[in-house]
Coordinates of C-alpha atoms and ligand atoms in Angstrom, one line a residue:
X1 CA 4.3 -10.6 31.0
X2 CA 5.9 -7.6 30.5
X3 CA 7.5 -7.8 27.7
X4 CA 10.2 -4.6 26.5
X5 CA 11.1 -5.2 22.8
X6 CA 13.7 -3.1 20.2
X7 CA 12.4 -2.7 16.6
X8 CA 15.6 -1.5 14.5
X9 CA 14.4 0.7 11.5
X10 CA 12.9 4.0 10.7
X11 CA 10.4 3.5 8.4
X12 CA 6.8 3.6 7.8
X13 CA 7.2 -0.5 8.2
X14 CA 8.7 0.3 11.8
X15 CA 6.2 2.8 13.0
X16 CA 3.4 0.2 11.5
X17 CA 5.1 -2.6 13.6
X18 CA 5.5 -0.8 16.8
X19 CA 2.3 0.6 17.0
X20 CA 0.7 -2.7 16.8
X21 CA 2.8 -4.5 19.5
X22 CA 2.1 -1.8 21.6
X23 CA -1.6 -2.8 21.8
X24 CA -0.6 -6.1 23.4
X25 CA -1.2 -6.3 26.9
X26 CA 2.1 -8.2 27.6
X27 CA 4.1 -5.6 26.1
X28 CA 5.5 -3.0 28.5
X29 CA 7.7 -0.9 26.5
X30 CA 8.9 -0.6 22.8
X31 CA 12.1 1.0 22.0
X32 CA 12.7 1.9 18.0
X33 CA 16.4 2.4 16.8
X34 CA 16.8 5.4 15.0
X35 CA 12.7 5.0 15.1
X36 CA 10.8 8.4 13.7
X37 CA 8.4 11.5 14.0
X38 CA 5.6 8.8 14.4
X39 CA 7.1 6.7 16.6
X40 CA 7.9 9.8 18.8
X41 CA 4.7 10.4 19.9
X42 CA 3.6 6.8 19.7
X43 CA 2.1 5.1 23.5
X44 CA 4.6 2.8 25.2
X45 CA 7.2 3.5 22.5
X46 CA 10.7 5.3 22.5
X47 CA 12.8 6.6 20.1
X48 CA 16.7 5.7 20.3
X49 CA 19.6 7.7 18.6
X50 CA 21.3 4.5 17.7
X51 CA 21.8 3.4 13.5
X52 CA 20.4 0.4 12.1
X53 CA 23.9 -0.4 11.3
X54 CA 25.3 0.2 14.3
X55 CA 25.6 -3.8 15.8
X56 CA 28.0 -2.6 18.7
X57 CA 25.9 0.0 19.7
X58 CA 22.5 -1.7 19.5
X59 CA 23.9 -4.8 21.7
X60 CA 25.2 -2.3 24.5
X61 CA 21.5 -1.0 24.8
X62 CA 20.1 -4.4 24.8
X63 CA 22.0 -6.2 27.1
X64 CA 21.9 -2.4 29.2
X65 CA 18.0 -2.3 29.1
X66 CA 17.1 -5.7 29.3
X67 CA 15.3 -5.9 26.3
X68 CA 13.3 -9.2 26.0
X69 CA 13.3 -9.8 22.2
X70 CA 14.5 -7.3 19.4
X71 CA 12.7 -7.8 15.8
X72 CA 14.7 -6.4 13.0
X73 CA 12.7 -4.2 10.3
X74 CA 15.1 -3.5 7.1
X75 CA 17.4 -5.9 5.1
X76 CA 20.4 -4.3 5.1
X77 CA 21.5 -5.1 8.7
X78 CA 20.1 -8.4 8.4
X79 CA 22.2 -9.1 4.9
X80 CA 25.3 -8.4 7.0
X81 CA 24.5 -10.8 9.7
X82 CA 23.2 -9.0 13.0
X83 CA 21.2 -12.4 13.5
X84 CA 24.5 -14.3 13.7
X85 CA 25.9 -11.7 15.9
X86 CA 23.0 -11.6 18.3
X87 CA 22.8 -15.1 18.1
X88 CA 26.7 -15.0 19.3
X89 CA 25.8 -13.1 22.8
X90 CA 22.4 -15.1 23.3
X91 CA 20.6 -12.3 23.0
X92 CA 17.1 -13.2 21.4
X93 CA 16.3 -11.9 18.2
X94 CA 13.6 -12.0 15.3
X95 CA 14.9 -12.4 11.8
X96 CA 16.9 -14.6 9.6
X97 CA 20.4 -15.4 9.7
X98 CA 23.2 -13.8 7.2
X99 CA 23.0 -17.5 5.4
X100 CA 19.1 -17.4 4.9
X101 CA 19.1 -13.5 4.0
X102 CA 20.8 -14.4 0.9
X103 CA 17.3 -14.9 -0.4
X104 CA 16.9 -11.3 -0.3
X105 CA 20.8 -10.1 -0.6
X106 CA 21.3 -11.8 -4.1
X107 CA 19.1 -12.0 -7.1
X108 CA 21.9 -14.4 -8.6
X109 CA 21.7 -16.6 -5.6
X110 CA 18.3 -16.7 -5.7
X111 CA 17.5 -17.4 -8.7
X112 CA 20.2 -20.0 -8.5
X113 CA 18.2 -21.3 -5.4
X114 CA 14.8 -21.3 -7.2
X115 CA 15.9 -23.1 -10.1
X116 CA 17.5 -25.5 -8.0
X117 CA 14.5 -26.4 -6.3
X118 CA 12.1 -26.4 -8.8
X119 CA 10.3 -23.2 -7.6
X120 CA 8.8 -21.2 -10.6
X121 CA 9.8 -18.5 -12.1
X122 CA 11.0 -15.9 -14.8
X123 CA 13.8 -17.6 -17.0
X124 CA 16.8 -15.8 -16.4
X125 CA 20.5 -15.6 -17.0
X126 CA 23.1 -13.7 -15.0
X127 CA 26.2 -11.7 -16.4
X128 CA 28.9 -10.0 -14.9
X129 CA 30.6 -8.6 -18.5
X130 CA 28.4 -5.8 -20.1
X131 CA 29.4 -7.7 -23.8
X132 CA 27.8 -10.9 -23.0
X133 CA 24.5 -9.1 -21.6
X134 CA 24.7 -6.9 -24.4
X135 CA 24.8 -10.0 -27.3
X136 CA 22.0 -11.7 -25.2
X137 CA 20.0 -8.8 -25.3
X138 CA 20.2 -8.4 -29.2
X139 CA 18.6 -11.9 -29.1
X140 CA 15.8 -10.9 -26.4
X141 CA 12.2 -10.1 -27.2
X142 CA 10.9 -7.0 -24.8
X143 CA 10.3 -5.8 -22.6
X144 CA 12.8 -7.6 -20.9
X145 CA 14.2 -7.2 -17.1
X146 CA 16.9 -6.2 -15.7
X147 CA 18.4 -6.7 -11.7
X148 CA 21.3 -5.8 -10.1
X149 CA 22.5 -8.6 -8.2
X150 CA 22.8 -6.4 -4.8
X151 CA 20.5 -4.9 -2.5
X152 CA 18.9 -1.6 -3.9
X153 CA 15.9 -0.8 -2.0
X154 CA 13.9 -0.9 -4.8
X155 CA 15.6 0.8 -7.2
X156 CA 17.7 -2.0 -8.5
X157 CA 15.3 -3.3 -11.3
X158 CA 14.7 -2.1 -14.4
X159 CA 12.0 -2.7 -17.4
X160 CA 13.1 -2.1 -20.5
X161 CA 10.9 -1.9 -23.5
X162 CA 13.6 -1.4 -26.5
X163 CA 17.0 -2.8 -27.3
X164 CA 18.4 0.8 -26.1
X165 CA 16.3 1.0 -23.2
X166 CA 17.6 -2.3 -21.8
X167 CA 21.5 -1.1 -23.6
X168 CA 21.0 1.5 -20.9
X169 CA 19.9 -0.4 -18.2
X170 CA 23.3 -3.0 -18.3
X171 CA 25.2 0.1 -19.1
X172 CA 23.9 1.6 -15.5
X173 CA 23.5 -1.3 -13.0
X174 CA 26.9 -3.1 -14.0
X175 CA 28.6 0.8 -14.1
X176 CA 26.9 1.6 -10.4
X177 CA 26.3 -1.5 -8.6
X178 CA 28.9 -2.3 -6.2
X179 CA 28.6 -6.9 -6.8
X180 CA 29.1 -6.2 -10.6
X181 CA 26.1 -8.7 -11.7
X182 CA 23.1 -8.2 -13.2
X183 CA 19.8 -11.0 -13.8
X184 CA 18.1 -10.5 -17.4
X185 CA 15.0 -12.5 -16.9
X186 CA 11.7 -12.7 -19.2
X187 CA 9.0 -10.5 -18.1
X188 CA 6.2 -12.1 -16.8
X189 CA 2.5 -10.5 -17.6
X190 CA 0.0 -10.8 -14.7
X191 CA -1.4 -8.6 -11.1
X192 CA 1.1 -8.9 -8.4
X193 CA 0.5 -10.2 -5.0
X194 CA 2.9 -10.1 -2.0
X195 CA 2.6 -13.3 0.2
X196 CA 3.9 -12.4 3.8
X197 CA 5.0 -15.0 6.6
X198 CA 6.4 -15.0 10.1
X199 CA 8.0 -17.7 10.1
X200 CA 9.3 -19.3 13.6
X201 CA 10.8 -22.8 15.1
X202 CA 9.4 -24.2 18.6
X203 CA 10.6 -27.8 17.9
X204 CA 8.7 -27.9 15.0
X205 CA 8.6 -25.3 12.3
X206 CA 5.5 -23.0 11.7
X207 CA 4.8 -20.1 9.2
X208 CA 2.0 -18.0 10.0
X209 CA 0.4 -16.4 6.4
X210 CA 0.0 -12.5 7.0
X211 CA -3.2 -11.1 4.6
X212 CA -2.4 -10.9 0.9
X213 CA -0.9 -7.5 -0.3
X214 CA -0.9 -5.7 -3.6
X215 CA 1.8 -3.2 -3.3
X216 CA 2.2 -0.5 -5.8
X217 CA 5.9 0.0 -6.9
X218 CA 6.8 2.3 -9.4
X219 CA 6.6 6.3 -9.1
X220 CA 3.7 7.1 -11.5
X221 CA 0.5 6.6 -11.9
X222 CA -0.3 3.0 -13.7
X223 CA 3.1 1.4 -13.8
X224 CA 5.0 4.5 -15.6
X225 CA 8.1 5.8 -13.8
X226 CA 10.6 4.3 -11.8
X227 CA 10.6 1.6 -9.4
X228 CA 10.7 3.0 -5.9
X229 CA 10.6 0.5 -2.5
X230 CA 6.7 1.2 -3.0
X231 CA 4.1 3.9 -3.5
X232 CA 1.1 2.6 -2.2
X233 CA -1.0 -1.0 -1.2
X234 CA -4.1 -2.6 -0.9
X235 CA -5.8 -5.6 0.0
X236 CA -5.1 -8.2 -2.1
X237 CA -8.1 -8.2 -5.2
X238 CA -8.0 -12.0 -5.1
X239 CA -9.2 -12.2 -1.5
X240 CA -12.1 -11.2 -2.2
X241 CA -12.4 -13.3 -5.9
X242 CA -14.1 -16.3 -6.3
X243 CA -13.4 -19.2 -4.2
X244 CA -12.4 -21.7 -6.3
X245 CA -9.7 -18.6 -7.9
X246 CA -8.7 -18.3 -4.4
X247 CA -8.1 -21.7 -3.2
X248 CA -6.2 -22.3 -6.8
X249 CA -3.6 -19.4 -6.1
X250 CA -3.4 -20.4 -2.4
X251 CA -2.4 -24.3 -3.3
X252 CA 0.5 -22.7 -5.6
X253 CA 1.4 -20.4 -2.8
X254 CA 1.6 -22.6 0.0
X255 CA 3.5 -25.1 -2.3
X256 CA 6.0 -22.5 -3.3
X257 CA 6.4 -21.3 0.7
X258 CA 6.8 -24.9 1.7
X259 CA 9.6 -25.8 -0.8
X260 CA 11.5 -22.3 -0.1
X261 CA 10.9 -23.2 3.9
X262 CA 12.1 -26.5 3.4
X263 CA 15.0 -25.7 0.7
X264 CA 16.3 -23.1 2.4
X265 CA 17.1 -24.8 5.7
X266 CA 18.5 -28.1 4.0
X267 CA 21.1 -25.5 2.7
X268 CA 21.6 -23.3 5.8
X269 CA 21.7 -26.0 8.3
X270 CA 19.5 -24.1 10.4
X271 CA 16.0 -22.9 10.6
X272 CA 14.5 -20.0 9.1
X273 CA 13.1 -17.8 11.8
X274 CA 11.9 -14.1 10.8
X275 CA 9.7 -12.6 8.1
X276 CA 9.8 -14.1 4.9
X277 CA 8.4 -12.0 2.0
X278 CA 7.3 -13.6 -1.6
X279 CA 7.0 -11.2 -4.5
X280 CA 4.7 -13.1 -6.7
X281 CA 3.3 -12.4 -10.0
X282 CA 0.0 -14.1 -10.9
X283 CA -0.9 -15.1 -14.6
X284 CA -4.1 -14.4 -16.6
X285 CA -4.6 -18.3 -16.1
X286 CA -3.8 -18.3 -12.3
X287 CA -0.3 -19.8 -12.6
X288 CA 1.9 -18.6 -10.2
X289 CA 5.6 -17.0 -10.2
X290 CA 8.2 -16.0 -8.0
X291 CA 9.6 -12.7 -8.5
X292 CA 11.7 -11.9 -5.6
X293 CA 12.1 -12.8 -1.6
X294 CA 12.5 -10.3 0.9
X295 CA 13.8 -11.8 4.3
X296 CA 11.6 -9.4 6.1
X297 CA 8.1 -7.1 6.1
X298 CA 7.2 -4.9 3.1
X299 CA 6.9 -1.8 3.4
X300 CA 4.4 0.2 3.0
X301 CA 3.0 -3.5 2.7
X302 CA 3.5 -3.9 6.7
X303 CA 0.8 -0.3 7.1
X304 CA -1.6 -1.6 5.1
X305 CA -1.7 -5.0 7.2
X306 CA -1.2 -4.1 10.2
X307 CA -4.2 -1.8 10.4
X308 CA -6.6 -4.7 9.6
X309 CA -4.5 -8.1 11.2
X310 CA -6.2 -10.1 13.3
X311 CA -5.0 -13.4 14.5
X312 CA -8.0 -14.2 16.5
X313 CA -7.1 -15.3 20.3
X314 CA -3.4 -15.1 19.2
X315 CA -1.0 -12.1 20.3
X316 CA 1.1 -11.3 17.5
X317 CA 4.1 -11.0 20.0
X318 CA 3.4 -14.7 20.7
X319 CA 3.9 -15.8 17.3
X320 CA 7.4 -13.7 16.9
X321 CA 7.7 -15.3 20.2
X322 CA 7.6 -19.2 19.4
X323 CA 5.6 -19.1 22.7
X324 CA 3.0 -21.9 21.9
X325 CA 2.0 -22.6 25.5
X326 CA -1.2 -20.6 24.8
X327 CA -2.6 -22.7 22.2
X328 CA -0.7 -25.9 23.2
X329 CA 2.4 -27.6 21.3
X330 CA 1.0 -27.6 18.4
X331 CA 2.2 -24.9 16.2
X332 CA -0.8 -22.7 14.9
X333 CA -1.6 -23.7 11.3
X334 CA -1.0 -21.2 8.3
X335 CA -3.7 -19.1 8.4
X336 CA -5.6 -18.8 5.0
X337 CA -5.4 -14.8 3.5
X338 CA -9.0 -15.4 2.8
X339 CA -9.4 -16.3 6.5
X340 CA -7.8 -12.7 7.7
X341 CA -9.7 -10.5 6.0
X342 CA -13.5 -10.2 6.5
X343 CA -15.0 -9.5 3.3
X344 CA -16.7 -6.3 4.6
X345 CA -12.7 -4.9 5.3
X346 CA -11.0 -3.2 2.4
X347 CA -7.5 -1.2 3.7
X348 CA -5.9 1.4 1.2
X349 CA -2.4 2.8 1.8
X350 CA -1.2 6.0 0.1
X351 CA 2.4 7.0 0.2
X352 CA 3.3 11.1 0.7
X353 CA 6.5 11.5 -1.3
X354 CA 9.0 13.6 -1.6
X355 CA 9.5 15.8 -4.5
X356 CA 12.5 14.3 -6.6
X357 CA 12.0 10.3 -4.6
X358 CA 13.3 7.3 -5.8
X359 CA 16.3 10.2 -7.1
X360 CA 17.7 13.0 -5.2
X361 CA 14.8 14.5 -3.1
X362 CA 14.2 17.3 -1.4
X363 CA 14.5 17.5 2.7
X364 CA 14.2 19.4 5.5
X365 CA 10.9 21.2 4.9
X366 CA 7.8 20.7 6.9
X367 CA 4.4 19.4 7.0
X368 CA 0.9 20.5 8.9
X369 CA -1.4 17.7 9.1
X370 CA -3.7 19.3 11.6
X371 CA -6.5 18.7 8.8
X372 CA -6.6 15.6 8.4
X373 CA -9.7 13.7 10.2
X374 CA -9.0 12.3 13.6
X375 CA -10.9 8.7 13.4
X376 CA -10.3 4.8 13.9
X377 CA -10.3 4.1 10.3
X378 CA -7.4 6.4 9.5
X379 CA -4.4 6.2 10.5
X380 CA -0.8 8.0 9.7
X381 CA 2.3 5.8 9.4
X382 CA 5.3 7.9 9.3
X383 CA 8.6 7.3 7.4
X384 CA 11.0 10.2 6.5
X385 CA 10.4 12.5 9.0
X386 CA 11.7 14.0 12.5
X387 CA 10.2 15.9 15.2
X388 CA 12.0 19.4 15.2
X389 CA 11.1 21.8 18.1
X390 CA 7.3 20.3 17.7
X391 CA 7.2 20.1 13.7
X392 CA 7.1 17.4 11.4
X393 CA 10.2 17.9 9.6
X394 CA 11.1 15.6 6.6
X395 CA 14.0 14.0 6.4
X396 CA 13.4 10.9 4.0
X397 CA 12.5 10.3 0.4
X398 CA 8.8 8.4 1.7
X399 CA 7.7 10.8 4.0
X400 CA 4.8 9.2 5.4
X401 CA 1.8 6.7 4.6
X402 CA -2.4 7.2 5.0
X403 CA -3.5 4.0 5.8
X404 CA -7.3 3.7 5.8
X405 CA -10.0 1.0 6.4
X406 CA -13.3 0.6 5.4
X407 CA -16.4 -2.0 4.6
X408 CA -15.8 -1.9 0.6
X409 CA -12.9 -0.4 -1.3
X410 CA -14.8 2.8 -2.9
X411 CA -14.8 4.3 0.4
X412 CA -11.7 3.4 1.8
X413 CA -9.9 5.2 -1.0
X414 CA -12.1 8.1 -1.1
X415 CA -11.2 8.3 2.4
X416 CA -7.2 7.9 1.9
X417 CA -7.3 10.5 -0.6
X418 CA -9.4 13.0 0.9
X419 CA -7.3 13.2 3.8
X420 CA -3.7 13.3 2.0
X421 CA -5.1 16.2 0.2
X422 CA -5.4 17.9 3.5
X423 CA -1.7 17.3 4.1
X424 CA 0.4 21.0 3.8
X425 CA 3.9 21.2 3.1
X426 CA 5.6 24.4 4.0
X427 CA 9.5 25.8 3.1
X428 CA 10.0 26.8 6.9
X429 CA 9.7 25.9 9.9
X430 CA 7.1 28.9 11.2
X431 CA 4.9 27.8 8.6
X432 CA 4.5 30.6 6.5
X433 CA 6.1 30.0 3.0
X434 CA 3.3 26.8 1.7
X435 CA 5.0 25.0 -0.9
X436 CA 2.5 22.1 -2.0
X437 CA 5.3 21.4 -4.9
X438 CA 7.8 20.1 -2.2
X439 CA 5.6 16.9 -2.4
X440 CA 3.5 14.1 -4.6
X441 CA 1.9 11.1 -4.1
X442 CA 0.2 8.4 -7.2
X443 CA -3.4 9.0 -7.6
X444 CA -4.4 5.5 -8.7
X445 CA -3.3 3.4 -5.8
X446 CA -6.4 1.0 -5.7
X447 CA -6.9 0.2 -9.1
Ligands
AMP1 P1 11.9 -7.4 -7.6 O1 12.7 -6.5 -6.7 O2 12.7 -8.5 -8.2 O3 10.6 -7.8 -7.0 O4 11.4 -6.4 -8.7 C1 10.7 -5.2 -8.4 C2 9.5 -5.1 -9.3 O5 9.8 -5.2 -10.7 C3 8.5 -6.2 -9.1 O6 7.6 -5.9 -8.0 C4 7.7 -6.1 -10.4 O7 6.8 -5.0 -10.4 C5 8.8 -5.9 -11.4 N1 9.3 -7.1 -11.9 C6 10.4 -7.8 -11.4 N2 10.6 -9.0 -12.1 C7 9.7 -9.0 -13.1 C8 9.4 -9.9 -14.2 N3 10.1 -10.9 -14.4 N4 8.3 -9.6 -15.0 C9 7.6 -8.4 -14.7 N5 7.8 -7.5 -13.8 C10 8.9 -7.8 -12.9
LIG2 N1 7.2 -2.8 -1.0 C1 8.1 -3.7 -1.5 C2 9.1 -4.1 -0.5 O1 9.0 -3.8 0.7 O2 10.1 -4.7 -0.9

């Protein structure tokens, strides 16, 4: 085969994504729309000038370059239906339609859905008058949460641990979110753990389990700060737990995916093809919640995993694919997170920020990385950056990731942060002002 594939996005997630394809034998050429200064200098891959938003445009180069099979990275263009409008030229695509994305594209109608279906989670109630959140919050014990009903890349949720904290937080989302609703739900004590799927339809549905994640979401070091899309991940703590702790989350987890799966086509009348993300929050006694779905990869969840992903004879392209010819008509079975990662493999990613990210940040200066070590257990993800007459320039808020592997977790985070210490950040483009306050990164990714 040679396959020639379109990844729409720019981040970190993106580059991660691209850079793995690449590897496959039956991949001839990836294109990346806007892509970044990773992707640039990436083998096989091209960067094209076209916006993830920009359906018109991004048909005209598929249909143009005969592009085999694009795979959509971020939600935004899948909330607004590209699926459906890819679907409507027969052009193949990877992701789920506008009707499944409403997982992802509202909290209300997803809590909605969960309760429905008996898939659990935080109580919650939803409110669209800043009175009647304001009375219910009088009543609430705290810390409490609160959502915006929209997309927010991140930034949408808010943990409030006082009556005026959480006053604040209503007066803010329902004042600057554009659906006017918000979700206060009960906060749930426990460790994270982001269950990943690609989930596809060949005549029979599949969902293939991607290694389990702990992502590291909010700005500061443990938990202080605000949420951001995510500062850091790791492999999953409870892959490497006991067995019986493992099999016990897993049963919940594959419960959970199974109703959602099954749920969510009775509803949509269709089959849920594309990435399916579930934020879960695991309890001191191993019962397991559902704090969010993402209809797509997590990023910088999708770095940390792709360095270390390893479906055995199975091409990854394959499984976005539906092509089951390789391994029969059988559709492979979920593969067990315990299964994916040996336990002498321990990946640690560490997000470079920008000075000022989740808020305003500061742009267009420019990095040297030429310290870092050159080695096949590191490897550099970019995000928010540009190549400008040969220079890293940044242009995002997550300017790039370290992504390191290693046989236990003591060394692969030595290793991440030894090298994103090396990383210089300079004022100009000649190199010559250094300005190591342009930039930050959280210290305790890994704990
Ligand atoms: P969400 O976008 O809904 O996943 O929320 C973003 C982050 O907020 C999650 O990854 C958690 O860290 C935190 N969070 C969301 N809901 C809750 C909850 N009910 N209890 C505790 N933390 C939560
Ligand atoms: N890292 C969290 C997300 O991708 O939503």
């Amino acid at each position: 085969m040679d396959f020639k594939i379109l990844i729409i996005g720019q981040g970190g997630r993106e580059h991660a994504l691209a850079w793995k394809l690449s590897k496959s034998k039956k991949v001839s050429e990836i294109f990346v729309a806007p892509g970044n200064g990773g992707t640039f200098f990436e083998n096989k891959v091209t960067n094209v000038n076209i916006k993830v938003n920009d359906v018109n445009e991004l048909i005209n180069f598929v249909k143009k370059n005969l592009i085999d099979i694009t795979i959509v990275g971020p939600e935004v263009p899948l909330v607004d239906g590209i699926v459906n409008m890819f679907n409507k030229e027969n052009l193949k695509i990877f992701g789920p339609s506008k009707e499944h994305a409403q997982l992802e594209g509202s909290k209300v109608f997803s809590k909605k859905f969960m309760v429905e279906n008996e898939i659990p989670t935080a109580n919650s109630k939803s409110f669209s008058l800043k009175k009647d959140a304001i009375d219910y919050l009088k009543q609430h014990k705290f810390p409490v949460v609160i959502k915006a009903d929209g997309l927010a890349a991140g930034k949408g949720v808010i943990i409030a641990d006082s009556y005026s904290e959480s006053e604040r937080a209503v007066n803010k989302l329902l004042n600057e979110n554009e659906s006017k609703k918000i979700i206060i739900e009960d906060f749930l004590k426990g460790i994270e753990l982001s269950a990943i799927y690609i989930c596809n339809y060949n005549g029979r549905g599949y969902e293939v389990g991607l290694p389990w994640i702990k992502d590291y979401k909010s700005r500061d070091e443990y938990n202080a700060g605000p949420n951001t899309g995510g500062m850091g991940a790791v492999s999953h703590p409870f892959t490497y737990d006991r067995k019986n702790i493992l099999f016990k989350i897993n049963i919940q987890i594959e419960k959970i995916l199974e109703k959602t799966i099954h749920s969510i086509n009775q509803k949509c009348k269709s089959e849920y093809v594309g990435f399916l993300y579930i934020g879960l929050m695991i309890s001191k006694e191993c019962e397991v919640n559902v704090l969010e779905y993402n209809c797509r990869l997590g990023d910088p969840e999708t770095q940390n995993i792709m360095l270390t992903l390893d479906l055995g004879n199975i091409d990854l392209l394959d499984v976005i694919l539906a092509n089951n010819q390789e391994y029969g008509i059988i559709p492979p079975p979920p593969i067990e997170p315990s299964k994916l990662v040996s336990e002498s493999q321990y990946t640690c990613t560490v997000v470079l920020a920008s000075k000022g990210y989740p808020s305003e940040y500061k742009k267009n200066f420019f990095l040297d990385l030429s310290g870092l070590e050159d080695s096949k257990f590191i490897k550099i993800f970019h995000a928010g950056t540009i190549i400008h007459n040969g220079k890293i320039k940044v242009t995002g808020g997550r300017i790039l990731s370290v992504n390191t592997i290693a046989q236990d977790k003591e060394t692969a985070i030595e290793l991440a942060y030894q090298n994103i210490k090396k990383i210089k950040a300079y004022e100009d483009e000649n190199m010559s002002k250094e300005n190591m306050d342009l930039i930050f990164y959280r210290e305790d990714i890994g704990n």
